[in-house]
Amino acid sequence: MKDYDYDLFVIGAGSGGVRAARMAAGFGAKVAVAEDRYMGGTCVNVGCVPKKLYVYAAEFGKAFKDARNFGWGSELPAFNWATLRDNKKTEISRLNAIYDNLLAGVKATVIKGRARIVDAHTVAVGEQCFSAGKILIATGGWPHIPKFPGSDLAISSNEVFDLEQFPKRLVIVGGGYISVEFAGIFNGLGAKVTQLYRGPLFLRGFDSDIREHAAQEIRKSGVDLRFDVNVESIAKGASGLQVSLTDGSTIEVDAVLYATGRKANLDGLGLENVHVKLSDAGNIEVDGNFCTTEPNIFALGDVTGGIELTPVALAEGMAFARRQFGGVESTVDYEFIPTAVFCQPNIGTVGYTEDKARAKFGKLRVFKSAFKPLKHTISGRDERTFMKLIVDRASDRVVGAHMMGPDAGEIMQGIAIAMRAGATKALFDTTIGIHPTAAEEFVTMREVWREDTE
Ligand code: NDP
């Protein structure tokens, strides 16, 4: 076998790249990781982790008010953006260092700089060239803001965490995960938030009952949520940004956040030097073993345009390393992947939406529970929880579980295990609940809400 500088050269130190590098090194491979921006990638620096910290910050706003009817009679404390932002920065720096240490711990070499593929076995970083038996592209995604008059005045999720000034008035464009989560964050922190979605109902891809419930709860929480409308232009005005909309109206705000999807991060990667095929959407095409159309170049995570979730990239990184360096057949099972949207309250979901379940399994039985959480019977907060189970009528298997309510993300993880194990509705029914919790509703839904009959 030819003598390369490295057995594996990973481009991108995000969730998938670092996990693949660490596992490959653990199997004895000589590994290098190139990163030009920050250790830990999107999730650690401008995604999941800082987002969740900001969600916690946002939830205090309502919690202080909730506390009053429980006997806490204090004044509402003022929110300080700089404190949150700077404490977040400190925590993220700590995590960056942990990522460095994790790689150092397995003797992987970290090379700071933008990597460019020169040929199928060579990667350049700056002036230096490195040869590698295998190259793994794990460069993730990058926010995509469409071009329109004034689009350069919009910011993306890359910038929103570190704004110098707290935006008291904010327009958020989009109807997916990021837009919905940031609408909740800035609304909770006290900003006046307007969220614009171009279609009739946001959160496309989620169960339709959850989408409707989410629209209702998010509106009640104070977000000005508008559908069937888009931005035409943004212009600088004397007292803010003037955002002109397709319905002829104008809104004046301090910032416009675009959360209109992400594209594969491929700029300057040198793909023109090798035979790596891209999909029509501009993502790297891979087979079930993460191999591109260039036999020793691999790709995984968001850059492949699959399911853009950190735990999926981690699973892909592990499967890749096991197979390529551990001599173990390993693939990723993409069925029943649980996911959460950290809006207020959270959305948690696993398995099929009702429409997709009907298309795949045929006749269904559908159960629901909608109620005011116990806490809010006293707090007075006007918020309702919605839960739904979708059951394949023929096999009695639970094939979809959806919830919008406090801690839905936490609750859904355990439900996902049961569903992956093939749990039937009868098994849910014979499981004893934990009282009083919201989660117990998942084992006490007895009345069929909708049933497909012969
Ligand atoms: P999404 O793809 O989820 O949503 C993009 C939204 O922008 C959609 O509502 C889409 O509308 C809309 N849109 C797209 N193009 C335009 C346009 N030109 N004008 C107006 N609206 C437009 O992307 P996000 O950026 O929200 O998030 C990216 C991914 O990151 C997510 O899909 C998710 O996988 C991941 N993520 C996961 C999180 C979690 O696990 N909690 C949190 C944040 C992100 P339409 O529906 O009509 O296409």
Short mmCIF file of C-alpha atoms and ligand atoms in Angstrom, two decimals:
data_model
loop_
_atom_site.label_atom_id
_atom_site.label_comp_id
_atom_site.label_asym_id
_atom_site.label_seq_id
_atom_site.Cartn_x
_atom_site.Cartn_y
_atom_site.Cartn_z
CA MET A 1 0.00 0.00 0.00
CA LYS A 2 1.26 3.50 -0.87
CA ASP A 3 2.70 5.51 1.97
CA TYR A 4 0.51 8.58 2.57
CA ASP A 5 1.03 11.38 5.11
CA TYR A 6 -2.32 10.38 6.62
CA ASP A 7 -4.68 7.44 6.38
CA LEU A 8 -7.61 9.86 6.70
CA PHE A 9 -7.76 13.58 6.01
CA VAL A 10 -11.00 15.11 7.33
CA ILE A 11 -12.09 18.50 6.02
CA GLY A 12 -14.27 20.22 8.60
CA ALA A 13 -14.17 19.92 12.41
CA GLY A 14 -17.93 19.90 12.95
CA SER A 15 -20.01 17.19 14.60
CA GLY A 16 -19.64 14.59 11.84
CA GLY A 17 -16.00 15.30 10.96
CA VAL A 18 -14.72 15.25 14.52
CA ARG A 19 -16.62 12.09 15.40
CA ALA A 20 -15.31 10.30 12.29
CA ALA A 21 -11.76 11.51 13.00
CA ARG A 22 -11.82 10.42 16.63
CA MET A 23 -13.21 6.99 15.88
CA ALA A 24 -10.88 6.39 12.94
CA ALA A 25 -7.91 7.38 15.11
CA GLY A 26 -9.22 5.04 17.80
CA PHE A 27 -9.03 2.22 15.27
CA GLY A 28 -5.35 3.10 14.74
CA ALA A 29 -5.61 5.33 11.66
CA LYS A 30 -3.28 8.31 11.25
CA VAL A 31 -5.70 11.23 11.00
CA ALA A 32 -5.57 14.95 10.17
CA VAL A 33 -8.49 17.39 10.48
CA ALA A 34 -8.49 20.75 8.69
CA GLU A 35 -10.74 23.55 9.98
CA ASP A 36 -10.73 27.18 8.89
CA ARG A 37 -13.31 28.64 11.20
CA TYR A 38 -14.19 27.18 14.59
CA MET A 39 -13.85 23.82 16.33
CA GLY A 40 -17.17 22.04 16.68
CA GLY A 41 -18.78 23.47 13.54
CA THR A 42 -22.27 24.93 13.28
CA CYS A 43 -23.79 22.99 16.19
CA VAL A 44 -21.32 24.20 18.78
CA ASN A 45 -20.71 27.73 17.49
CA VAL A 46 -23.78 29.07 15.72
CA GLY A 47 -26.38 26.33 16.05
CA CYS A 48 -27.78 23.85 18.55
CA VAL A 49 -25.70 24.77 21.60
CA PRO A 50 -25.89 28.59 21.65
CA LYS A 51 -29.50 28.35 20.41
CA LYS A 52 -30.48 26.18 23.38
CA LEU A 53 -28.70 28.55 25.77
CA TYR A 54 -30.69 31.45 24.30
CA VAL A 55 -33.89 29.41 24.58
CA TYR A 56 -33.23 29.01 28.31
CA ALA A 57 -32.73 32.77 28.53
CA ALA A 58 -35.99 33.40 26.69
CA GLU A 59 -37.98 31.04 28.91
CA PHE A 60 -37.09 33.05 32.04
CA GLY A 61 -39.15 35.96 30.72
CA LYS A 62 -42.43 34.06 30.99
CA ALA A 63 -41.33 32.07 34.04
CA PHE A 64 -40.95 35.25 36.12
CA LYS A 65 -44.55 36.15 35.25
CA ASP A 66 -45.76 32.57 35.87
CA ALA A 67 -44.20 32.67 39.34
CA ARG A 68 -46.46 35.45 40.60
CA ASN A 69 -49.58 33.29 41.03
CA PHE A 70 -47.41 30.76 42.85
CA GLY A 71 -46.71 33.39 45.46
CA TRP A 72 -43.54 35.03 44.19
CA GLY A 73 -44.38 38.69 44.21
CA SER A 74 -41.26 40.25 42.79
CA GLU A 75 -40.75 42.92 40.15
CA LEU A 76 -39.83 41.65 36.68
CA PRO A 77 -36.04 41.76 36.37
CA ALA A 78 -34.63 43.62 33.34
CA PHE A 79 -32.97 41.60 30.58
CA ASN A 80 -29.38 42.40 29.60
CA TRP A 81 -28.39 41.19 26.13
CA ALA A 82 -24.66 41.76 26.60
CA THR A 83 -24.61 39.51 29.68
CA LEU A 84 -26.26 36.65 27.81
CA ARG A 85 -24.14 37.11 24.68
CA ASP A 86 -20.85 37.34 26.54
CA ASN A 87 -21.57 34.40 28.86
CA LYS A 88 -22.51 32.39 25.78
CA LYS A 89 -19.17 33.35 24.17
CA THR A 90 -17.27 32.13 27.22
CA GLU A 91 -19.08 28.80 27.19
CA ILE A 92 -18.54 28.29 23.47
CA SER A 93 -14.81 29.04 23.84
CA ARG A 94 -14.68 26.36 26.53
CA LEU A 95 -16.34 23.89 24.14
CA ASN A 96 -13.96 24.85 21.30
CA ALA A 97 -11.04 23.94 23.57
CA ILE A 98 -12.69 20.62 24.47
CA TYR A 99 -12.96 19.76 20.79
CA ASP A 100 -9.24 20.56 20.34
CA ASN A 101 -8.42 18.36 23.32
CA LEU A 102 -10.57 15.48 22.10
CA LEU A 103 -8.64 15.40 18.85
CA ALA A 104 -5.27 15.85 20.57
CA GLY A 105 -6.25 12.99 22.92
CA VAL A 106 -6.43 10.54 20.00
CA LYS A 107 -3.29 12.04 18.40
CA ALA A 108 -5.16 13.46 15.41
CA THR A 109 -3.41 16.47 13.85
CA VAL A 110 -5.51 19.65 13.67
CA ILE A 111 -4.56 21.92 10.77
CA LYS A 112 -6.01 25.43 10.95
CA GLY A 113 -6.94 26.76 7.54
CA ARG A 114 -9.21 26.26 4.55
CA ALA A 115 -8.54 22.94 2.84
CA ARG A 116 -8.58 22.54 -0.94
CA ILE A 117 -8.64 19.18 -2.66
CA VAL A 118 -5.83 19.05 -5.24
CA ASP A 119 -6.36 15.50 -6.47
CA ALA A 120 -7.99 12.33 -5.20
CA HIS A 121 -5.20 11.77 -2.67
CA THR A 122 -3.91 15.30 -2.00
CA VAL A 123 -5.27 18.17 0.09
CA ALA A 124 -3.66 21.63 0.30
CA VAL A 125 -4.04 23.96 3.26
CA GLY A 126 -2.45 27.28 2.42
CA GLU A 127 0.95 26.50 0.87
CA GLN A 128 1.21 23.04 2.39
CA CYS A 129 0.14 19.83 0.68
CA PHE A 130 -0.78 16.60 2.44
CA SER A 131 -1.35 13.17 0.94
CA ALA A 132 -4.07 10.91 2.31
CA GLY A 133 -5.39 7.41 1.70
CA LYS A 134 -8.93 8.63 2.20
CA ILE A 135 -10.44 12.11 2.25
CA LEU A 136 -13.63 12.88 4.17
CA ILE A 137 -15.58 16.03 3.34
CA ALA A 138 -17.58 17.15 6.37
CA THR A 139 -17.83 20.87 5.71
CA GLY A 140 -21.50 21.17 6.65
CA GLY A 141 -23.87 23.84 5.41
CA TRP A 142 -24.03 27.61 5.20
CA PRO A 143 -27.09 29.87 5.57
CA HIS A 144 -28.66 30.80 2.27
CA ILE A 145 -30.18 34.27 1.85
CA PRO A 146 -31.89 34.78 -1.54
CA LYS A 147 -30.90 37.86 -3.55
CA PHE A 148 -33.36 40.77 -3.65
CA PRO A 149 -33.10 44.57 -3.26
CA GLY A 150 -31.48 45.17 0.13
CA SER A 151 -30.76 41.50 0.86
CA ASP A 152 -27.26 42.48 2.03
CA LEU A 153 -28.95 44.24 4.97
CA ALA A 154 -30.37 40.93 6.25
CA ILE A 155 -28.49 38.77 8.72
CA SER A 156 -28.42 34.99 9.11
CA SER A 157 -28.18 32.65 12.10
CA ASN A 158 -24.39 33.02 11.82
CA GLU A 159 -24.56 36.64 12.97
CA VAL A 160 -27.66 36.81 15.15
CA PHE A 161 -26.05 35.39 18.31
CA ASP A 162 -23.42 38.10 18.51
CA LEU A 163 -25.32 41.26 17.59
CA GLU A 164 -23.82 44.33 19.21
CA GLN A 165 -27.25 45.73 20.11
CA PHE A 166 -30.37 43.81 21.13
CA PRO A 167 -32.87 44.13 18.23
CA LYS A 168 -36.01 45.48 19.89
CA ARG A 169 -37.94 45.07 16.64
CA LEU A 170 -37.13 42.05 14.49
CA VAL A 171 -38.45 40.52 11.28
CA ILE A 172 -37.71 36.83 10.81
CA VAL A 173 -38.19 35.31 7.37
CA GLY A 174 -38.81 31.58 6.92
CA GLY A 175 -41.03 28.87 8.30
CA GLY A 176 -38.58 26.12 9.26
CA TYR A 177 -36.69 25.15 12.41
CA ILE A 178 -34.41 28.18 12.65
CA SER A 179 -37.04 30.86 12.04
CA VAL A 180 -39.47 29.35 14.51
CA GLU A 181 -36.80 28.89 17.19
CA PHE A 182 -35.49 32.44 16.89
CA ALA A 183 -38.98 33.90 16.86
CA GLY A 184 -39.48 32.21 20.24
CA ILE A 185 -36.10 33.34 21.54
CA PHE A 186 -36.44 37.04 20.68
CA ASN A 187 -40.11 37.14 21.63
CA GLY A 188 -39.23 35.64 25.01
CA LEU A 189 -36.39 38.13 25.47
CA GLY A 190 -38.80 40.99 24.94
CA ALA A 191 -38.39 41.99 21.29
CA LYS A 192 -41.32 42.76 19.02
CA VAL A 193 -41.07 39.87 16.55
CA THR A 194 -42.76 39.55 13.16
CA GLN A 195 -42.31 36.19 11.45
CA LEU A 196 -43.06 35.94 7.75
CA TYR A 197 -43.66 32.70 5.88
CA ARG A 198 -44.24 32.55 2.13
CA GLY A 199 -46.81 29.70 2.20
CA PRO A 200 -50.22 29.17 3.85
CA LEU A 201 -48.87 27.24 6.88
CA PHE A 202 -45.28 27.02 8.20
CA LEU A 203 -43.23 24.01 9.41
CA ARG A 204 -43.63 22.12 6.17
CA GLY A 205 -42.82 18.43 6.70
CA PHE A 206 -44.25 18.30 10.23
CA ASP A 207 -47.59 16.72 11.06
CA SER A 208 -50.39 19.06 9.97
CA ASP A 209 -52.13 19.09 13.38
CA ILE A 210 -48.86 20.09 15.01
CA ARG A 211 -48.35 22.83 12.42
CA GLU A 212 -51.77 24.27 13.14
CA HIS A 213 -51.36 23.99 16.90
CA ALA A 214 -47.91 25.61 16.64
CA ALA A 215 -49.31 28.55 14.65
CA GLN A 216 -51.99 29.08 17.31
CA GLU A 217 -49.61 28.84 20.30
CA ILE A 218 -46.86 30.94 18.74
CA ARG A 219 -49.38 33.67 17.92
CA LYS A 220 -50.74 33.53 21.47
CA SER A 221 -47.20 33.87 22.83
CA GLY A 222 -46.94 37.26 21.17
CA VAL A 223 -45.18 36.66 17.83
CA ASP A 224 -46.82 38.47 14.91
CA LEU A 225 -46.90 35.40 12.65
CA ARG A 226 -47.91 36.13 9.08
CA PHE A 227 -48.45 33.59 6.29
CA ASP A 228 -48.63 33.95 2.49
CA VAL A 229 -46.31 36.93 2.54
CA ASN A 230 -42.67 37.55 1.70
CA VAL A 231 -40.13 40.36 1.67
CA GLU A 232 -39.83 42.44 -1.48
CA SER A 233 -37.04 44.77 -0.39
CA ILE A 234 -35.17 46.14 2.59
CA ALA A 235 -33.93 49.73 2.75
CA LYS A 236 -32.15 51.77 5.41
CA GLY A 237 -34.36 54.45 6.97
CA ALA A 238 -33.68 57.18 9.52
CA SER A 239 -34.99 55.14 12.45
CA GLY A 240 -34.52 51.58 11.29
CA LEU A 241 -34.75 49.16 8.39
CA GLN A 242 -37.79 49.58 6.16
CA VAL A 243 -38.99 46.13 5.12
CA SER A 244 -41.42 46.19 2.19
CA LEU A 245 -43.65 43.15 1.89
CA THR A 246 -45.42 41.47 -1.03
CA ASP A 247 -48.81 42.44 0.45
CA GLY A 248 -47.93 46.13 -0.02
CA SER A 249 -47.27 46.83 3.67
CA THR A 250 -44.02 48.04 5.26
CA ILE A 251 -42.54 47.22 8.65
CA GLU A 252 -39.79 49.21 10.40
CA VAL A 253 -37.38 47.07 12.40
CA ASP A 254 -33.87 47.01 13.87
CA ALA A 255 -32.85 43.74 12.19
CA VAL A 256 -34.06 41.26 9.57
CA LEU A 257 -33.10 37.64 10.17
CA TYR A 258 -33.26 35.30 7.20
CA ALA A 259 -33.71 31.62 8.01
CA THR A 260 -34.52 30.40 4.54
CA GLY A 261 -32.53 27.18 4.51
CA ARG A 262 -28.90 26.22 4.20
CA LYS A 263 -26.70 25.15 1.30
CA ALA A 264 -23.71 22.79 1.17
CA ASN A 265 -20.51 24.59 2.18
CA LEU A 266 -18.32 23.84 -0.84
CA ASP A 267 -16.68 27.17 -1.74
CA GLY A 268 -12.99 26.85 -2.53
CA LEU A 269 -12.98 23.13 -1.75
CA GLY A 270 -11.38 22.21 -5.09
CA LEU A 271 -14.10 19.81 -6.18
CA GLU A 272 -13.36 20.78 -9.79
CA ASN A 273 -10.11 18.81 -9.42
CA VAL A 274 -11.83 15.49 -8.71
CA HIS A 275 -14.87 13.50 -9.86
CA VAL A 276 -17.23 14.25 -7.00
CA LYS A 277 -20.80 14.51 -8.29
CA LEU A 278 -23.24 17.04 -6.86
CA SER A 279 -27.03 16.71 -6.72
CA ASP A 280 -29.30 19.24 -8.44
CA ALA A 281 -29.64 21.02 -5.08
CA GLY A 282 -25.85 21.38 -4.92
CA ASN A 283 -25.13 18.76 -2.23
CA ILE A 284 -22.46 16.05 -2.48
CA GLU A 285 -23.95 12.77 -3.65
CA VAL A 286 -22.94 9.72 -1.64
CA ASP A 287 -23.89 6.06 -1.49
CA GLY A 288 -25.02 4.21 1.65
CA ASN A 289 -21.39 4.04 2.81
CA PHE A 290 -20.79 7.80 2.37
CA CYS A 291 -18.62 7.24 -0.71
CA THR A 292 -18.76 9.94 -3.37
CA THR A 293 -18.36 9.23 -7.07
CA GLU A 294 -14.58 9.51 -6.47
CA PRO A 295 -13.78 6.13 -4.83
CA ASN A 296 -11.56 7.26 -1.94
CA ILE A 297 -13.34 10.56 -1.25
CA PHE A 298 -16.20 10.39 1.25
CA ALA A 299 -18.72 12.91 2.57
CA LEU A 300 -21.23 12.97 5.40
CA GLY A 301 -23.39 15.30 7.45
CA ASP A 302 -25.12 18.44 6.17
CA VAL A 303 -22.86 18.74 3.10
CA THR A 304 -24.66 15.70 1.66
CA GLY A 305 -28.07 17.38 2.07
CA GLY A 306 -29.59 14.51 4.03
CA ILE A 307 -31.25 14.96 7.40
CA GLU A 308 -29.54 18.07 8.77
CA LEU A 309 -29.31 17.14 12.44
CA THR A 310 -26.21 16.84 14.63
CA PRO A 311 -27.03 13.34 15.94
CA VAL A 312 -27.45 12.14 12.36
CA ALA A 313 -24.00 13.50 11.41
CA LEU A 314 -22.55 11.82 14.52
CA ALA A 315 -24.12 8.49 13.56
CA GLU A 316 -22.81 8.87 10.02
CA GLY A 317 -19.31 9.69 11.28
CA MET A 318 -19.29 6.58 13.44
CA ALA A 319 -20.63 4.31 10.71
CA PHE A 320 -18.03 5.67 8.29
CA ALA A 321 -15.11 5.13 10.68
CA ARG A 322 -16.25 1.66 11.73
CA ARG A 323 -16.53 0.51 8.16
CA GLN A 324 -13.43 2.16 6.70
CA PHE A 325 -11.01 1.73 9.62
CA GLY A 326 -12.59 -0.75 12.04
CA GLY A 327 -13.37 -3.50 9.56
CA VAL A 328 -17.01 -3.55 10.73
CA GLU A 329 -20.01 -3.43 8.38
CA SER A 330 -21.90 -0.38 9.59
CA THR A 331 -24.71 1.69 8.18
CA VAL A 332 -27.10 4.28 9.56
CA ASP A 333 -30.78 3.43 10.03
CA TYR A 334 -32.70 6.60 9.17
CA GLU A 335 -36.11 5.30 10.30
CA PHE A 336 -37.78 6.84 13.34
CA ILE A 337 -35.31 9.69 13.91
CA PRO A 338 -36.69 11.86 16.71
CA THR A 339 -36.31 15.62 16.47
CA ALA A 340 -37.37 18.73 18.35
CA VAL A 341 -38.02 22.35 17.50
CA PHE A 342 -37.12 24.46 20.54
CA CYS A 343 -39.90 27.00 20.24
CA GLN A 344 -42.13 27.83 23.22
CA PRO A 345 -43.45 25.35 24.04
CA ASN A 346 -41.24 22.77 22.28
CA ILE A 347 -42.29 20.58 19.40
CA GLY A 348 -41.07 16.99 19.65
CA THR A 349 -41.71 14.43 16.98
CA VAL A 350 -40.73 10.92 15.91
CA GLY A 351 -41.89 8.76 13.03
CA TYR A 352 -44.45 9.45 10.37
CA THR A 353 -46.82 12.36 10.00
CA GLU A 354 -50.45 11.29 9.63
CA ASP A 355 -50.41 11.88 5.86
CA LYS A 356 -47.14 9.99 5.31
CA ALA A 357 -48.25 7.15 7.61
CA ARG A 358 -51.48 6.76 5.64
CA ALA A 359 -49.54 6.68 2.37
CA LYS A 360 -47.13 4.04 3.69
CA PHE A 361 -49.24 1.81 5.95
CA GLY A 362 -52.81 2.33 4.72
CA LYS A 363 -55.50 2.44 7.39
CA LEU A 364 -54.72 4.19 10.65
CA ARG A 365 -56.10 4.86 14.09
CA VAL A 366 -55.20 8.30 15.44
CA PHE A 367 -55.27 9.35 19.09
CA LYS A 368 -54.90 12.84 20.52
CA SER A 369 -54.72 14.66 23.80
CA ALA A 370 -55.01 18.44 24.16
CA PHE A 371 -54.94 20.12 27.54
CA LYS A 372 -53.74 23.01 29.65
CA PRO A 373 -50.53 21.97 31.46
CA LEU A 374 -51.04 21.59 35.23
CA LYS A 375 -48.54 24.37 35.90
CA HIS A 376 -50.59 26.87 33.93
CA THR A 377 -53.82 26.12 35.82
CA ILE A 378 -52.28 28.33 38.50
CA SER A 379 -49.78 30.46 36.53
CA GLY A 380 -52.62 31.70 34.35
CA ARG A 381 -50.53 31.43 31.21
CA ASP A 382 -52.73 30.79 28.17
CA GLU A 383 -50.89 27.85 26.67
CA ARG A 384 -52.09 24.43 25.63
CA THR A 385 -50.28 21.15 25.02
CA PHE A 386 -51.12 18.96 22.04
CA MET A 387 -50.12 15.30 21.68
CA LYS A 388 -50.89 12.79 18.99
CA LEU A 389 -50.22 9.10 18.34
CA ILE A 390 -50.56 7.51 14.92
CA VAL A 391 -51.16 3.77 14.84
CA ASP A 392 -51.03 1.38 11.90
CA ARG A 393 -54.43 -0.30 12.15
CA ALA A 394 -53.31 -3.63 10.71
CA SER A 395 -50.33 -4.24 13.01
CA ASP A 396 -51.29 -1.96 15.94
CA ARG A 397 -47.75 -0.56 15.73
CA VAL A 398 -47.29 3.08 16.80
CA VAL A 399 -45.71 4.72 13.75
CA GLY A 400 -45.91 8.41 14.65
CA ALA A 401 -45.77 10.41 17.87
CA HIS A 402 -46.03 14.20 17.85
CA MET A 403 -46.22 16.72 20.64
CA MET A 404 -46.15 20.45 21.23
CA GLY A 405 -45.80 21.18 24.90
CA PRO A 406 -43.23 21.84 27.63
CA ASP A 407 -40.23 19.49 27.41
CA ALA A 408 -41.50 17.77 24.26
CA GLY A 409 -37.89 17.33 23.14
CA GLU A 410 -37.00 15.54 26.37
CA ILE A 411 -40.13 13.37 26.32
CA MET A 412 -39.79 12.25 22.73
CA GLN A 413 -36.38 10.60 23.15
CA GLY A 414 -37.84 7.72 25.19
CA ILE A 415 -40.87 7.39 22.90
CA ALA A 416 -38.43 7.04 19.98
CA ILE A 417 -36.77 4.02 21.60
CA ALA A 418 -40.15 2.34 22.07
CA MET A 419 -41.13 3.05 18.49
CA ARG A 420 -37.84 1.75 17.10
CA ALA A 421 -38.43 -1.41 19.12
CA GLY A 422 -41.75 -1.77 17.27
CA ALA A 423 -44.01 -0.96 20.22
CA THR A 424 -47.72 -1.47 19.59
CA LYS A 425 -50.50 0.75 20.90
CA ALA A 426 -51.48 -2.16 23.19
CA LEU A 427 -47.97 -1.99 24.71
CA PHE A 428 -48.27 1.78 25.19
CA ASP A 429 -51.65 1.14 26.87
CA THR A 430 -50.27 -1.42 29.35
CA THR A 431 -47.37 0.86 30.31
CA ILE A 432 -48.04 2.55 33.64
CA GLY A 433 -47.91 6.35 33.52
CA ILE A 434 -45.83 8.64 35.71
CA HIS A 435 -48.28 10.90 37.51
CA PRO A 436 -48.68 13.82 37.27
CA THR A 437 -46.69 14.45 34.09
CA ALA A 438 -47.59 15.42 30.54
CA ALA A 439 -45.65 12.40 29.26
CA GLU A 440 -48.15 10.01 30.89
CA GLU A 441 -50.68 11.11 28.26
CA PHE A 442 -48.74 9.01 25.76
CA VAL A 443 -49.79 5.86 27.66
CA THR A 444 -53.32 6.94 28.55
CA MET A 445 -54.84 7.96 25.22
CA ARG A 446 -57.76 5.54 24.98
CA GLU A 447 -60.35 7.19 22.73
CA VAL A 448 -59.76 6.95 19.01
CA TRP A 449 -59.83 10.46 17.52
CA ARG A 450 -59.82 9.45 13.86
CA GLU A 451 -60.04 5.97 12.37
CA ASP A 452 -59.83 4.89 8.75
CA THR A 453 -62.66 2.43 8.25
CA GLU A 454 -63.16 -0.22 5.51
P1 NDP B 1 -35.55 24.85 6.69
O1 NDP B 1 -35.23 24.20 5.40
O2 NDP B 1 -36.03 24.04 7.83
O3 NDP B 1 -36.60 26.01 6.45
C1 NDP B 1 -36.38 27.00 5.49
C2 NDP B 1 -37.64 27.86 5.42
O4 NDP B 1 -37.40 28.98 4.61
C3 NDP B 1 -38.83 27.12 4.88
O5 NDP B 1 -39.98 27.53 5.59
C4 NDP B 1 -38.89 27.61 3.44
O6 NDP B 1 -40.16 27.63 2.90
C5 NDP B 1 -38.39 29.02 3.58
N1 NDP B 1 -37.76 29.55 2.37
C6 NDP B 1 -36.86 28.94 1.58
N2 NDP B 1 -36.49 29.76 0.57
C7 NDP B 1 -37.19 30.91 0.73
C8 NDP B 1 -37.24 32.13 0.03
N3 NDP B 1 -36.51 32.31 -1.07
N4 NDP B 1 -38.07 33.09 0.47
C9 NDP B 1 -38.82 32.90 1.59
N5 NDP B 1 -38.81 31.77 2.29
C10 NDP B 1 -38.00 30.78 1.88
O7 NDP B 1 -34.21 25.65 7.03
P2 NDP B 1 -33.69 26.35 8.32
O8 NDP B 1 -32.80 27.40 7.78
O9 NDP B 1 -34.78 26.73 9.25
O10 NDP B 1 -32.85 25.18 9.01
C11 NDP B 1 -31.92 24.38 8.29
C12 NDP B 1 -31.87 23.00 8.85
O11 NDP B 1 -31.14 22.99 10.06
C13 NDP B 1 -33.23 22.41 9.23
O12 NDP B 1 -33.88 21.83 8.16
C14 NDP B 1 -32.88 21.41 10.29
O13 NDP B 1 -32.63 20.17 9.68
C15 NDP B 1 -31.63 21.98 10.92
N6 NDP B 1 -31.95 22.55 12.24
C16 NDP B 1 -32.34 21.73 13.26
C17 NDP B 1 -32.67 22.25 14.48
C18 NDP B 1 -33.12 21.34 15.58
O14 NDP B 1 -32.86 20.14 15.50
N7 NDP B 1 -33.79 21.84 16.60
C19 NDP B 1 -32.60 23.66 14.76
C20 NDP B 1 -32.19 24.45 13.63
C21 NDP B 1 -31.88 23.90 12.43
P3 NDP B 1 -40.87 26.34 2.22
O15 NDP B 1 -41.30 25.47 3.35
O16 NDP B 1 -42.02 26.96 1.50
O17 NDP B 1 -39.87 25.73 1.34
#
